[in-house]
Amino acid sequence: MDCALKNGCRDARIHLYSGSSTSFEIRDMKIDRLQQASEMALSLHLFVDGRFGAYATNRLDKKELERFIRNAIDSTRYLAEDRARTLPDASLYYRGGGSDLQLCDPAFHTIPPDDKPALAIQVCEEIMGRDKRIVSAESSYGEEINHRYMIAGNGFEGESSSSAFTLAASVSIKGDGDARPSSGWYDTSLYYDRLIRDGIGAKALERTLRKLGQRKIASVSLPMIADFTISRQLLSPVISALYGSSIQQKNSFLPDHLNCKVLGRRVTLIDEPHLPQAAGARYFDSEGVATKRRPVFEAGTLHTYFIDTYYANKMGTARTIDSPSILTMPLGNKDLEGLIATLDRGILVTGLNGGNCNSTTGDFSYGIEGFLIENGQPTQPVSEMNITGNMLTLWNHLVETGNDPRTSSHWRIPSLLFDNVDFNGI
């Protein structure tokens, strides 16, 4: 920081990163791949004569760094002027004082090395030999730990650490003709001793076998249940429409809707950044601005956009936060099976296969797979069908939320029941 400011920067922001990761991949009970990596890196955001440059290096020798910084400053002077590139107002910075969010497993470096591939092999054992139609079975164990430090020339200094562990499985089986249905399952946790070890492989096999006999049904408009594994994907276009970059570039279907009711009354979404021992928790964003609990939607009314410093300056509006931390929805009183039991006829969607959403209009078309629901029970597996519509219309037709979010995710979105969704099939 001192070197940058002494050599002509008006302001600067420095990031330091240190991290390591290990993964084991098992295919048909044999180690197929072992990967181990460690990294240290420094990145510079330099503000020079109304211009902005971003640079990164992993060569951290002091003499090399000084030369690197001076060259970066000289390079920045050749860039186009952009007065919207500034550091945030210092009054917005996180100033410390928050309790430990406990995002890093203190036992990370004490885990016996042999236990890691053994976990992945155990997952594969739950699959192999269980059904004669199995074509292949894969499992994996992964872990990572990282530490970050950031300092800004106008008064911010902060650091954070986190760890993560993942255990996963995927299965492919022989179906009708040339069909090779496949599916998977996984668990992830910040803490090694909380990682679910039993049932990952069995669940992946169960999800694969139930795809046997998939077929199209006639085009129809029916209630749709999106299970918690895909509900986040349906929410993603709505959140993307709230970013300052999308709004400024006229690439959003929700511009100028602040404090307006745009979604159904059952849509309440809260950003909860300070949940301890929760993936996504943080006290400050990528620029050091303090996070806080904030409603995104309340009963369908939009209350915030995600606007960083650059786009706030470009649009002449207030800065909020660069992105959501942990998105939560109020939970209902039914799990997925309970939601299914409420329908005489509908479709349970368990996977999205391709498709897209127009970011300007909100119109979407997604390939789906899942099950026809009849008399409160999933019956015929379905696939090679599309759902079509508009995101605003879809979320205005939200009827009920489940109680089953994946709590290890940054977005804790449960299974969701929508009414009047168009399914295109035969």
Tab-separated table of C-alpha atoms in Angstrom:
chain	number	residue	atom	x	y	z
A	1	MET	CA	0.000	0.000	0.000
A	2	ASP	CA	2.767	2.410	0.915
A	3	CYS	CA	4.634	1.626	-2.306
A	4	ALA	CA	1.515	2.213	-4.434
A	5	LEU	CA	0.633	5.524	-2.807
A	6	LYS	CA	4.219	6.806	-2.922
A	7	ASN	CA	4.536	6.045	-6.623
A	8	GLY	CA	1.569	8.023	-7.925
A	9	CYS	CA	-1.668	6.235	-6.947
A	10	ARG	CA	-4.484	8.435	-5.760
A	11	ASP	CA	-5.856	5.378	-3.957
A	12	ALA	CA	-5.390	1.623	-3.866
A	13	ARG	CA	-6.918	-1.585	-2.584
A	14	ILE	CA	-4.800	-4.666	-1.886
A	15	HIS	CA	-5.997	-8.278	-1.557
A	16	LEU	CA	-3.877	-11.135	-0.240
A	17	TYR	CA	-5.036	-14.717	-0.620
A	18	SER	CA	-3.684	-18.016	0.666
A	19	GLY	CA	-5.456	-21.313	0.132
A	20	SER	CA	-5.082	-25.041	-0.325
A	21	SER	CA	-7.308	-27.852	-1.560
A	22	THR	CA	-7.282	-31.629	-1.870
A	23	SER	CA	-9.620	-33.932	-3.776
A	24	PHE	CA	-9.916	-37.669	-4.384
A	25	GLU	CA	-12.032	-39.043	-7.225
A	26	ILE	CA	-13.019	-42.715	-7.254
A	27	ARG	CA	-14.325	-44.513	-10.340
A	28	ASP	CA	-15.650	-48.056	-9.968
A	29	MET	CA	-13.837	-48.575	-6.650
A	30	LYS	CA	-10.425	-47.352	-7.882
A	31	ILE	CA	-8.724	-44.014	-7.304
A	32	ASP	CA	-9.083	-42.253	-10.639
A	33	ARG	CA	-7.659	-38.885	-9.739
A	34	LEU	CA	-5.845	-37.224	-6.852
A	35	GLN	CA	-5.419	-33.476	-6.918
A	36	GLN	CA	-3.693	-31.284	-4.383
A	37	ALA	CA	-3.023	-27.590	-4.794
A	38	SER	CA	-1.899	-24.604	-2.784
A	39	GLU	CA	-1.852	-20.986	-3.825
A	40	MET	CA	-0.756	-17.597	-2.639
A	41	ALA	CA	-1.675	-14.492	-4.590
A	42	LEU	CA	-1.760	-10.734	-4.339
A	43	SER	CA	-4.099	-8.521	-6.331
A	44	LEU	CA	-3.976	-4.753	-6.728
A	45	HIS	CA	-6.755	-2.325	-7.540
A	46	LEU	CA	-5.055	0.930	-8.493
A	47	PHE	CA	-6.709	4.332	-8.927
A	48	VAL	CA	-4.370	6.589	-10.915
A	49	ASP	CA	-5.224	9.994	-12.440
A	50	GLY	CA	-8.903	9.108	-12.869
A	51	ARG	CA	-8.043	5.715	-14.301
A	52	PHE	CA	-8.414	2.223	-12.829
A	53	GLY	CA	-6.320	-0.915	-13.235
A	54	ALA	CA	-6.560	-4.399	-11.706
A	55	TYR	CA	-3.471	-6.617	-11.515
A	56	ALA	CA	-2.506	-9.894	-9.871
A	57	THR	CA	0.651	-11.865	-9.140
A	58	ASN	CA	1.783	-14.862	-7.147
A	59	ARG	CA	5.406	-13.725	-7.028
A	60	LEU	CA	5.600	-12.204	-3.563
A	61	ASP	CA	9.281	-11.371	-3.236
A	62	LYS	CA	9.543	-7.805	-1.934
A	63	LYS	CA	11.882	-6.496	-4.640
A	64	GLU	CA	9.822	-8.074	-7.410
A	65	LEU	CA	6.646	-6.652	-5.904
A	66	GLU	CA	7.983	-3.111	-5.869
A	67	ARG	CA	8.867	-3.357	-9.561
A	68	PHE	CA	5.502	-5.015	-10.308
A	69	ILE	CA	3.613	-2.193	-8.563
A	70	ARG	CA	5.517	0.564	-10.350
A	71	ASN	CA	4.942	-1.127	-13.723
A	72	ALA	CA	1.242	-1.548	-12.904
A	73	ILE	CA	0.916	2.152	-12.082
A	74	ASP	CA	2.611	3.090	-15.365
A	75	SER	CA	0.314	0.716	-17.265
A	76	THR	CA	-2.791	2.185	-15.629
A	77	ARG	CA	-1.921	5.633	-16.992
A	78	TYR	CA	-2.408	4.261	-20.518
A	79	LEU	CA	-6.010	3.185	-19.806
A	80	ALA	CA	-9.117	5.207	-20.597
A	81	GLU	CA	-10.295	7.611	-17.935
A	82	ASP	CA	-13.197	6.324	-15.830
A	83	ARG	CA	-14.245	8.639	-13.010
A	84	ALA	CA	-16.831	6.137	-11.779
A	85	ARG	CA	-14.016	3.919	-10.478
A	86	THR	CA	-13.480	4.917	-6.855
A	87	LEU	CA	-13.136	3.329	-3.448
A	88	PRO	CA	-16.343	3.233	-1.374
A	89	ASP	CA	-17.158	6.037	1.029
A	90	ALA	CA	-15.117	5.189	4.132
A	91	SER	CA	-18.188	5.581	6.345
A	92	LEU	CA	-19.612	2.390	4.784
A	93	TYR	CA	-16.724	0.142	5.818
A	94	TYR	CA	-16.938	-2.641	8.370
A	95	ARG	CA	-15.055	-1.465	11.438
A	96	GLY	CA	-14.793	-4.731	13.351
A	97	GLY	CA	-16.401	-5.785	16.589
A	98	GLY	CA	-18.446	-8.699	15.272
A	99	SER	CA	-18.243	-12.040	17.028
A	100	ASP	CA	-16.390	-14.930	15.367
A	101	LEU	CA	-18.574	-16.399	12.599
A	102	GLN	CA	-16.760	-19.736	13.035
A	103	LEU	CA	-16.362	-20.450	9.331
A	104	CYS	CA	-13.084	-22.358	9.603
A	105	ASP	CA	-12.734	-25.870	11.027
A	106	PRO	CA	-9.954	-25.731	13.662
A	107	ALA	CA	-9.309	-29.451	13.079
A	108	PHE	CA	-8.678	-28.999	9.331
A	109	HIS	CA	-4.971	-29.842	9.433
A	110	THR	CA	-5.329	-32.753	11.865
A	111	ILE	CA	-7.565	-35.020	9.744
A	112	PRO	CA	-5.770	-38.353	9.087
A	113	PRO	CA	-4.803	-38.411	5.382
A	114	ASP	CA	-5.919	-42.027	4.858
A	115	ASP	CA	-9.443	-41.201	6.036
A	116	LYS	CA	-10.111	-38.992	3.025
A	117	PRO	CA	-9.921	-41.504	0.142
A	118	ALA	CA	-11.506	-44.072	2.456
A	119	LEU	CA	-14.619	-41.876	2.697
A	120	ALA	CA	-14.910	-41.637	-1.081
A	121	ILE	CA	-14.412	-45.394	-1.463
A	122	GLN	CA	-17.102	-46.005	1.169
A	123	VAL	CA	-19.521	-43.930	-0.915
A	124	CYS	CA	-18.673	-45.965	-4.018
A	125	GLU	CA	-19.215	-49.209	-2.071
A	126	GLU	CA	-22.814	-48.141	-1.468
A	127	ILE	CA	-23.344	-48.260	-5.240
A	128	MET	CA	-21.237	-50.983	-6.815
A	129	GLY	CA	-22.877	-54.379	-7.106
A	130	ARG	CA	-26.277	-53.124	-5.925
A	131	ASP	CA	-27.929	-53.406	-9.348
A	132	LYS	CA	-26.917	-55.274	-12.494
A	133	ARG	CA	-27.839	-52.277	-14.669
A	134	ILE	CA	-25.103	-50.050	-13.208
A	135	VAL	CA	-22.732	-48.875	-15.941
A	136	SER	CA	-20.412	-46.770	-13.798
A	137	ALA	CA	-20.187	-45.288	-10.330
A	138	GLU	CA	-18.113	-42.304	-9.296
A	139	SER	CA	-17.524	-40.705	-5.930
A	140	SER	CA	-15.342	-37.903	-4.654
A	141	TYR	CA	-14.054	-36.278	-1.503
A	142	GLY	CA	-12.908	-32.663	-1.539
A	143	GLU	CA	-11.663	-30.175	1.018
A	144	GLU	CA	-10.393	-26.620	0.912
A	145	ILE	CA	-9.271	-23.904	3.282
A	146	ASN	CA	-8.543	-20.268	2.488
A	147	HIS	CA	-7.463	-17.082	4.199
A	148	ARG	CA	-8.012	-13.577	2.846
A	149	TYR	CA	-6.695	-10.171	3.877
A	150	MET	CA	-7.715	-6.814	2.397
A	151	ILE	CA	-6.633	-3.227	2.965
A	152	ALA	CA	-7.832	-0.033	1.269
A	153	GLY	CA	-6.076	3.326	1.132
A	154	ASN	CA	-8.984	5.215	2.681
A	155	GLY	CA	-9.162	3.272	5.907
A	156	PHE	CA	-10.402	-0.309	5.539
A	157	GLU	CA	-8.589	-3.357	6.881
A	158	GLY	CA	-10.125	-6.803	7.283
A	159	GLU	CA	-9.494	-10.520	7.032
A	160	SER	CA	-11.477	-13.747	6.857
A	161	SER	CA	-10.942	-17.504	6.780
A	162	SER	CA	-13.154	-20.404	5.803
A	163	SER	CA	-13.056	-24.135	5.173
A	164	ALA	CA	-15.287	-26.548	3.269
A	165	PHE	CA	-15.676	-30.305	2.844
A	166	THR	CA	-17.675	-32.152	0.181
A	167	LEU	CA	-18.610	-35.802	-0.344
A	168	ALA	CA	-20.381	-36.679	-3.595
A	169	ALA	CA	-21.525	-39.567	-5.778
A	170	SER	CA	-22.833	-40.032	-9.306
A	171	VAL	CA	-24.246	-43.124	-11.017
A	172	SER	CA	-24.980	-44.107	-14.600
A	173	ILE	CA	-27.197	-47.091	-15.425
A	174	LYS	CA	-28.373	-48.905	-18.540
A	175	GLY	CA	-31.898	-47.883	-19.449
A	176	ASP	CA	-34.158	-48.706	-22.362
A	177	GLY	CA	-32.287	-48.943	-25.669
A	178	ASP	CA	-29.377	-46.514	-25.742
A	179	ALA	CA	-30.615	-44.526	-22.733
A	180	ARG	CA	-28.107	-44.114	-19.902
A	181	PRO	CA	-29.932	-42.391	-17.038
A	182	SER	CA	-27.622	-40.782	-14.495
A	183	SER	CA	-27.942	-38.787	-11.326
A	184	GLY	CA	-26.034	-37.936	-8.178
A	185	TRP	CA	-26.104	-36.722	-4.608
A	186	TYR	CA	-23.755	-34.863	-2.301
A	187	ASP	CA	-23.273	-33.277	1.089
A	188	THR	CA	-21.094	-30.330	2.019
A	189	SER	CA	-20.110	-28.766	5.324
A	190	LEU	CA	-17.755	-26.192	6.811
A	191	TYR	CA	-16.741	-28.776	9.413
A	192	TYR	CA	-15.340	-32.226	8.737
A	193	ASP	CA	-17.109	-33.918	11.644
A	194	ARG	CA	-20.502	-32.636	10.403
A	195	LEU	CA	-20.146	-34.032	6.902
A	196	ILE	CA	-22.777	-36.710	6.240
A	197	ARG	CA	-20.880	-39.915	5.517
A	198	ASP	CA	-23.585	-42.582	5.208
A	199	GLY	CA	-26.146	-42.829	2.434
A	200	ILE	CA	-24.616	-40.512	-0.186
A	201	GLY	CA	-23.993	-43.344	-2.657
A	202	ALA	CA	-27.288	-45.079	-1.892
A	203	LYS	CA	-29.178	-41.813	-2.470
A	204	ALA	CA	-27.407	-41.245	-5.796
A	205	LEU	CA	-28.340	-44.762	-6.934
A	206	GLU	CA	-31.959	-44.336	-5.819
A	207	ARG	CA	-32.245	-41.021	-7.734
A	208	THR	CA	-30.844	-42.718	-10.830
A	209	LEU	CA	-33.029	-45.842	-10.742
A	210	ARG	CA	-36.205	-43.838	-10.439
A	211	LYS	CA	-35.472	-42.289	-13.846
A	212	LEU	CA	-36.094	-45.610	-15.607
A	213	GLY	CA	-39.042	-45.390	-17.987
A	214	GLN	CA	-38.953	-41.625	-18.458
A	215	ARG	CA	-41.152	-40.318	-21.260
A	216	LYS	CA	-43.043	-37.264	-22.404
A	217	ILE	CA	-46.659	-36.602	-21.593
A	218	ALA	CA	-49.095	-34.341	-23.437
A	219	SER	CA	-48.601	-30.578	-23.161
A	220	VAL	CA	-50.555	-29.252	-20.222
A	221	SER	CA	-50.819	-26.477	-17.642
A	222	LEU	CA	-50.469	-27.942	-14.139
A	223	PRO	CA	-49.228	-27.155	-10.639
A	224	MET	CA	-45.468	-27.609	-10.414
A	225	ILE	CA	-43.369	-28.608	-7.417
A	226	ALA	CA	-39.710	-27.651	-7.771
A	227	ASP	CA	-37.722	-29.705	-5.299
A	228	PHE	CA	-35.052	-27.975	-3.230
A	229	THR	CA	-32.261	-29.182	-5.520
A	230	ILE	CA	-33.494	-26.923	-8.362
A	231	SER	CA	-35.455	-24.159	-6.592
A	232	ARG	CA	-32.296	-22.060	-6.421
A	233	GLN	CA	-31.951	-22.280	-10.216
A	234	LEU	CA	-35.446	-20.863	-10.648
A	235	LEU	CA	-34.636	-17.996	-8.289
A	236	SER	CA	-31.297	-17.180	-9.920
A	237	PRO	CA	-32.666	-15.081	-12.844
A	238	VAL	CA	-34.645	-12.955	-10.383
A	239	ILE	CA	-31.542	-12.256	-8.279
A	240	SER	CA	-29.449	-11.555	-11.391
A	241	ALA	CA	-31.993	-8.907	-12.391
A	242	LEU	CA	-31.256	-7.038	-9.134
A	243	TYR	CA	-27.547	-6.415	-9.769
A	244	GLY	CA	-26.431	-2.894	-10.531
A	245	SER	CA	-24.519	-4.138	-13.576
A	246	SER	CA	-27.716	-5.598	-15.064
A	247	ILE	CA	-29.751	-2.477	-14.356
A	248	GLN	CA	-27.159	-0.002	-15.649
A	249	GLN	CA	-26.642	-2.028	-18.815
A	250	LYS	CA	-30.423	-2.319	-19.345
A	251	ASN	CA	-30.177	-6.070	-19.012
A	252	SER	CA	-32.735	-6.506	-16.213
A	253	PHE	CA	-36.469	-7.212	-16.161
A	254	LEU	CA	-36.762	-5.433	-12.778
A	255	PRO	CA	-35.443	-1.870	-13.263
A	256	ASP	CA	-37.103	1.009	-11.397
A	257	HIS	CA	-39.207	-1.325	-9.247
A	258	LEU	CA	-37.829	-0.497	-5.803
A	259	ASN	CA	-40.603	-0.608	-3.162
A	260	CYS	CA	-43.023	-1.970	-5.765
A	261	LYS	CA	-44.908	-5.245	-5.490
A	262	VAL	CA	-43.570	-7.349	-8.349
A	263	LEU	CA	-43.829	-10.953	-7.097
A	264	GLY	CA	-46.514	-12.932	-5.302
A	265	ARG	CA	-47.401	-12.257	-1.677
A	266	ARG	CA	-45.780	-15.529	-0.599
A	267	VAL	CA	-42.368	-14.410	-1.836
A	268	THR	CA	-40.325	-13.151	1.088
A	269	LEU	CA	-36.557	-13.334	0.769
A	270	ILE	CA	-34.110	-12.133	3.409
A	271	ASP	CA	-30.334	-11.726	3.175
A	272	GLU	CA	-28.872	-12.987	6.487
A	273	PRO	CA	-25.094	-12.396	6.357
A	274	HIS	CA	-24.204	-12.965	10.029
A	275	LEU	CA	-25.366	-16.525	10.681
A	276	PRO	CA	-22.557	-18.316	12.562
A	277	GLN	CA	-21.121	-21.525	11.120
A	278	ALA	CA	-22.969	-20.925	7.842
A	279	ALA	CA	-21.538	-20.958	4.330
A	280	GLY	CA	-21.732	-17.461	2.872
A	281	ALA	CA	-21.642	-15.617	6.199
A	282	ARG	CA	-19.501	-12.462	6.166
A	283	TYR	CA	-19.127	-9.071	7.843
A	284	PHE	CA	-18.006	-7.217	4.717
A	285	ASP	CA	-18.253	-7.584	0.961
A	286	SER	CA	-15.508	-7.648	-1.684
A	287	GLU	CA	-14.906	-3.904	-1.241
A	288	GLY	CA	-14.972	-3.915	2.565
A	289	VAL	CA	-18.467	-2.441	2.900
A	290	ALA	CA	-20.268	-3.702	6.006
A	291	THR	CA	-23.006	-6.256	5.502
A	292	LYS	CA	-26.292	-6.264	7.395
A	293	ARG	CA	-29.519	-8.175	7.495
A	294	ARG	CA	-31.712	-6.828	4.731
A	295	PRO	CA	-35.022	-7.850	3.165
A	296	VAL	CA	-34.774	-8.412	-0.572
A	297	PHE	CA	-38.492	-9.117	-1.081
A	298	GLU	CA	-41.226	-8.877	1.547
A	299	ALA	CA	-44.591	-10.313	0.526
A	300	GLY	CA	-43.561	-9.766	-3.090
A	301	THR	CA	-42.397	-6.154	-2.654
A	302	LEU	CA	-38.842	-5.422	-3.791
A	303	HIS	CA	-36.753	-3.645	-1.138
A	304	THR	CA	-33.167	-3.655	-2.391
A	305	TYR	CA	-30.833	-3.928	-5.343
A	306	PHE	CA	-27.254	-5.249	-5.214
A	307	ILE	CA	-25.192	-2.236	-6.248
A	308	ASP	CA	-21.446	-1.931	-5.781
A	309	THR	CA	-19.470	1.331	-5.787
A	310	TYR	CA	-18.783	1.430	-9.516
A	311	TYR	CA	-22.384	1.037	-10.605
A	312	ALA	CA	-23.640	3.329	-7.845
A	313	ASN	CA	-21.364	6.031	-9.281
A	314	LYS	CA	-22.405	5.226	-12.861
A	315	MET	CA	-26.114	5.496	-12.032
A	316	GLY	CA	-25.866	8.270	-9.430
A	317	THR	CA	-27.582	6.144	-6.812
A	318	ALA	CA	-26.807	4.842	-3.332
A	319	ARG	CA	-24.442	1.930	-2.875
A	320	THR	CA	-25.949	-1.108	-1.144
A	321	ILE	CA	-23.929	-4.351	-1.195
A	322	ASP	CA	-22.102	-6.104	-4.016
A	323	SER	CA	-24.027	-9.409	-3.809
A	324	PRO	CA	-26.261	-11.400	-1.447
A	325	SER	CA	-24.627	-13.407	1.339
A	326	ILE	CA	-27.091	-16.027	2.653
A	327	LEU	CA	-30.574	-15.907	1.112
A	328	THR	CA	-33.344	-17.358	3.255
A	329	MET	CA	-37.091	-17.829	2.813
A	330	PRO	CA	-39.710	-18.310	5.543
A	331	LEU	CA	-40.412	-22.024	5.707
A	332	GLY	CA	-43.763	-23.742	5.434
A	333	ASN	CA	-44.909	-26.728	7.481
A	334	LYS	CA	-44.542	-29.439	4.802
A	335	ASP	CA	-41.558	-31.299	3.423
A	336	LEU	CA	-41.394	-32.382	-0.227
A	337	GLU	CA	-43.592	-35.450	0.369
A	338	GLY	CA	-46.137	-33.238	2.130
A	339	LEU	CA	-46.312	-30.846	-0.814
A	340	ILE	CA	-46.735	-33.758	-3.240
A	341	ALA	CA	-49.593	-35.168	-1.144
A	342	THR	CA	-51.603	-31.947	-1.631
A	343	LEU	CA	-51.916	-32.386	-5.412
A	344	ASP	CA	-54.468	-34.443	-7.285
A	345	ARG	CA	-52.445	-33.889	-10.444
A	346	GLY	CA	-49.242	-32.000	-11.059
A	347	ILE	CA	-45.590	-32.401	-11.964
A	348	LEU	CA	-42.632	-32.717	-9.619
A	349	VAL	CA	-39.538	-31.226	-11.250
A	350	THR	CA	-36.269	-32.698	-9.998
A	351	GLY	CA	-33.887	-31.453	-12.700
A	352	LEU	CA	-33.450	-28.719	-15.294
A	353	ASN	CA	-31.752	-29.795	-18.518
A	354	GLY	CA	-30.637	-26.815	-20.549
A	355	GLY	CA	-32.707	-23.833	-21.583
A	356	ASN	CA	-32.378	-20.188	-20.661
A	357	CYS	CA	-34.045	-17.073	-19.308
A	358	ASN	CA	-34.075	-13.790	-21.229
A	359	SER	CA	-32.452	-11.402	-18.748
A	360	THR	CA	-34.227	-8.357	-20.246
A	361	THR	CA	-37.799	-9.691	-20.409
A	362	GLY	CA	-37.803	-12.545	-17.890
A	363	ASP	CA	-39.177	-14.989	-20.467
A	364	PHE	CA	-37.806	-18.492	-19.934
A	365	SER	CA	-37.761	-21.984	-21.384
A	366	TYR	CA	-36.106	-24.873	-19.517
A	367	GLY	CA	-35.888	-28.567	-20.240
A	368	ILE	CA	-37.110	-30.561	-17.248
A	369	GLU	CA	-37.190	-34.038	-15.796
A	370	GLY	CA	-39.199	-35.324	-12.884
A	371	PHE	CA	-42.463	-37.146	-12.181
A	372	LEU	CA	-46.128	-36.878	-12.977
A	373	ILE	CA	-48.088	-36.583	-9.708
A	374	GLU	CA	-51.474	-38.311	-9.504
A	375	ASN	CA	-53.645	-38.555	-6.420
A	376	GLY	CA	-50.897	-37.224	-4.176
A	377	GLN	CA	-48.246	-39.684	-5.372
A	378	PRO	CA	-45.384	-39.438	-7.901
A	379	THR	CA	-46.100	-41.931	-10.693
A	380	GLN	CA	-44.719	-41.792	-14.240
A	381	PRO	CA	-41.141	-40.460	-14.632
A	382	VAL	CA	-41.123	-37.670	-17.232
A	383	SER	CA	-38.384	-36.058	-19.308
A	384	GLU	CA	-37.788	-34.342	-22.667
A	385	MET	CA	-40.343	-31.707	-21.736
A	386	ASN	CA	-40.033	-27.945	-21.342
A	387	ILE	CA	-41.496	-25.417	-18.964
A	388	THR	CA	-42.100	-22.000	-20.493
A	389	GLY	CA	-43.321	-18.686	-19.190
A	390	ASN	CA	-42.137	-15.481	-17.566
A	391	MET	CA	-40.289	-15.185	-14.255
A	392	LEU	CA	-42.587	-12.499	-12.901
A	393	THR	CA	-45.641	-14.599	-13.735
A	394	LEU	CA	-44.070	-17.751	-12.283
A	395	TRP	CA	-43.185	-16.134	-8.947
A	396	ASN	CA	-46.620	-14.519	-8.750
A	397	HIS	CA	-47.988	-18.078	-8.873
A	398	LEU	CA	-46.011	-19.323	-5.867
A	399	VAL	CA	-48.577	-21.153	-3.721
A	400	GLU	CA	-46.535	-22.677	-0.896
A	401	THR	CA	-42.983	-23.080	0.393
A	402	GLY	CA	-41.632	-26.287	1.898
A	403	ASN	CA	-39.509	-26.735	5.012
A	404	ASP	CA	-36.538	-28.533	3.448
A	405	PRO	CA	-33.805	-26.106	2.313
A	406	ARG	CA	-30.242	-27.351	1.991
A	407	THR	CA	-28.797	-25.491	4.977
A	408	SER	CA	-25.224	-25.984	3.783
A	409	SER	CA	-25.959	-23.755	0.775
A	410	HIS	CA	-25.528	-19.972	0.507
A	411	TRP	CA	-29.099	-19.874	-0.787
A	412	ARG	CA	-31.434	-21.670	1.597
A	413	ILE	CA	-34.382	-22.103	-0.730
A	414	PRO	CA	-36.811	-24.976	0.047
A	415	SER	CA	-39.013	-26.989	-2.282
A	416	LEU	CA	-41.628	-24.731	-3.884
A	417	LEU	CA	-45.173	-25.246	-5.174
A	418	PHE	CA	-46.310	-23.112	-8.122
A	419	ASP	CA	-49.713	-23.045	-9.778
A	420	ASN	CA	-50.560	-22.926	-13.508
A	421	VAL	CA	-47.182	-23.707	-15.094
A	422	ASP	CA	-47.064	-24.517	-18.813
A	423	PHE	CA	-45.432	-27.854	-19.669
A	424	ASN	CA	-44.665	-28.553	-23.315
A	425	GLY	CA	-44.495	-32.232	-24.281
A	426	ILE	CA	-46.217	-34.301	-26.907
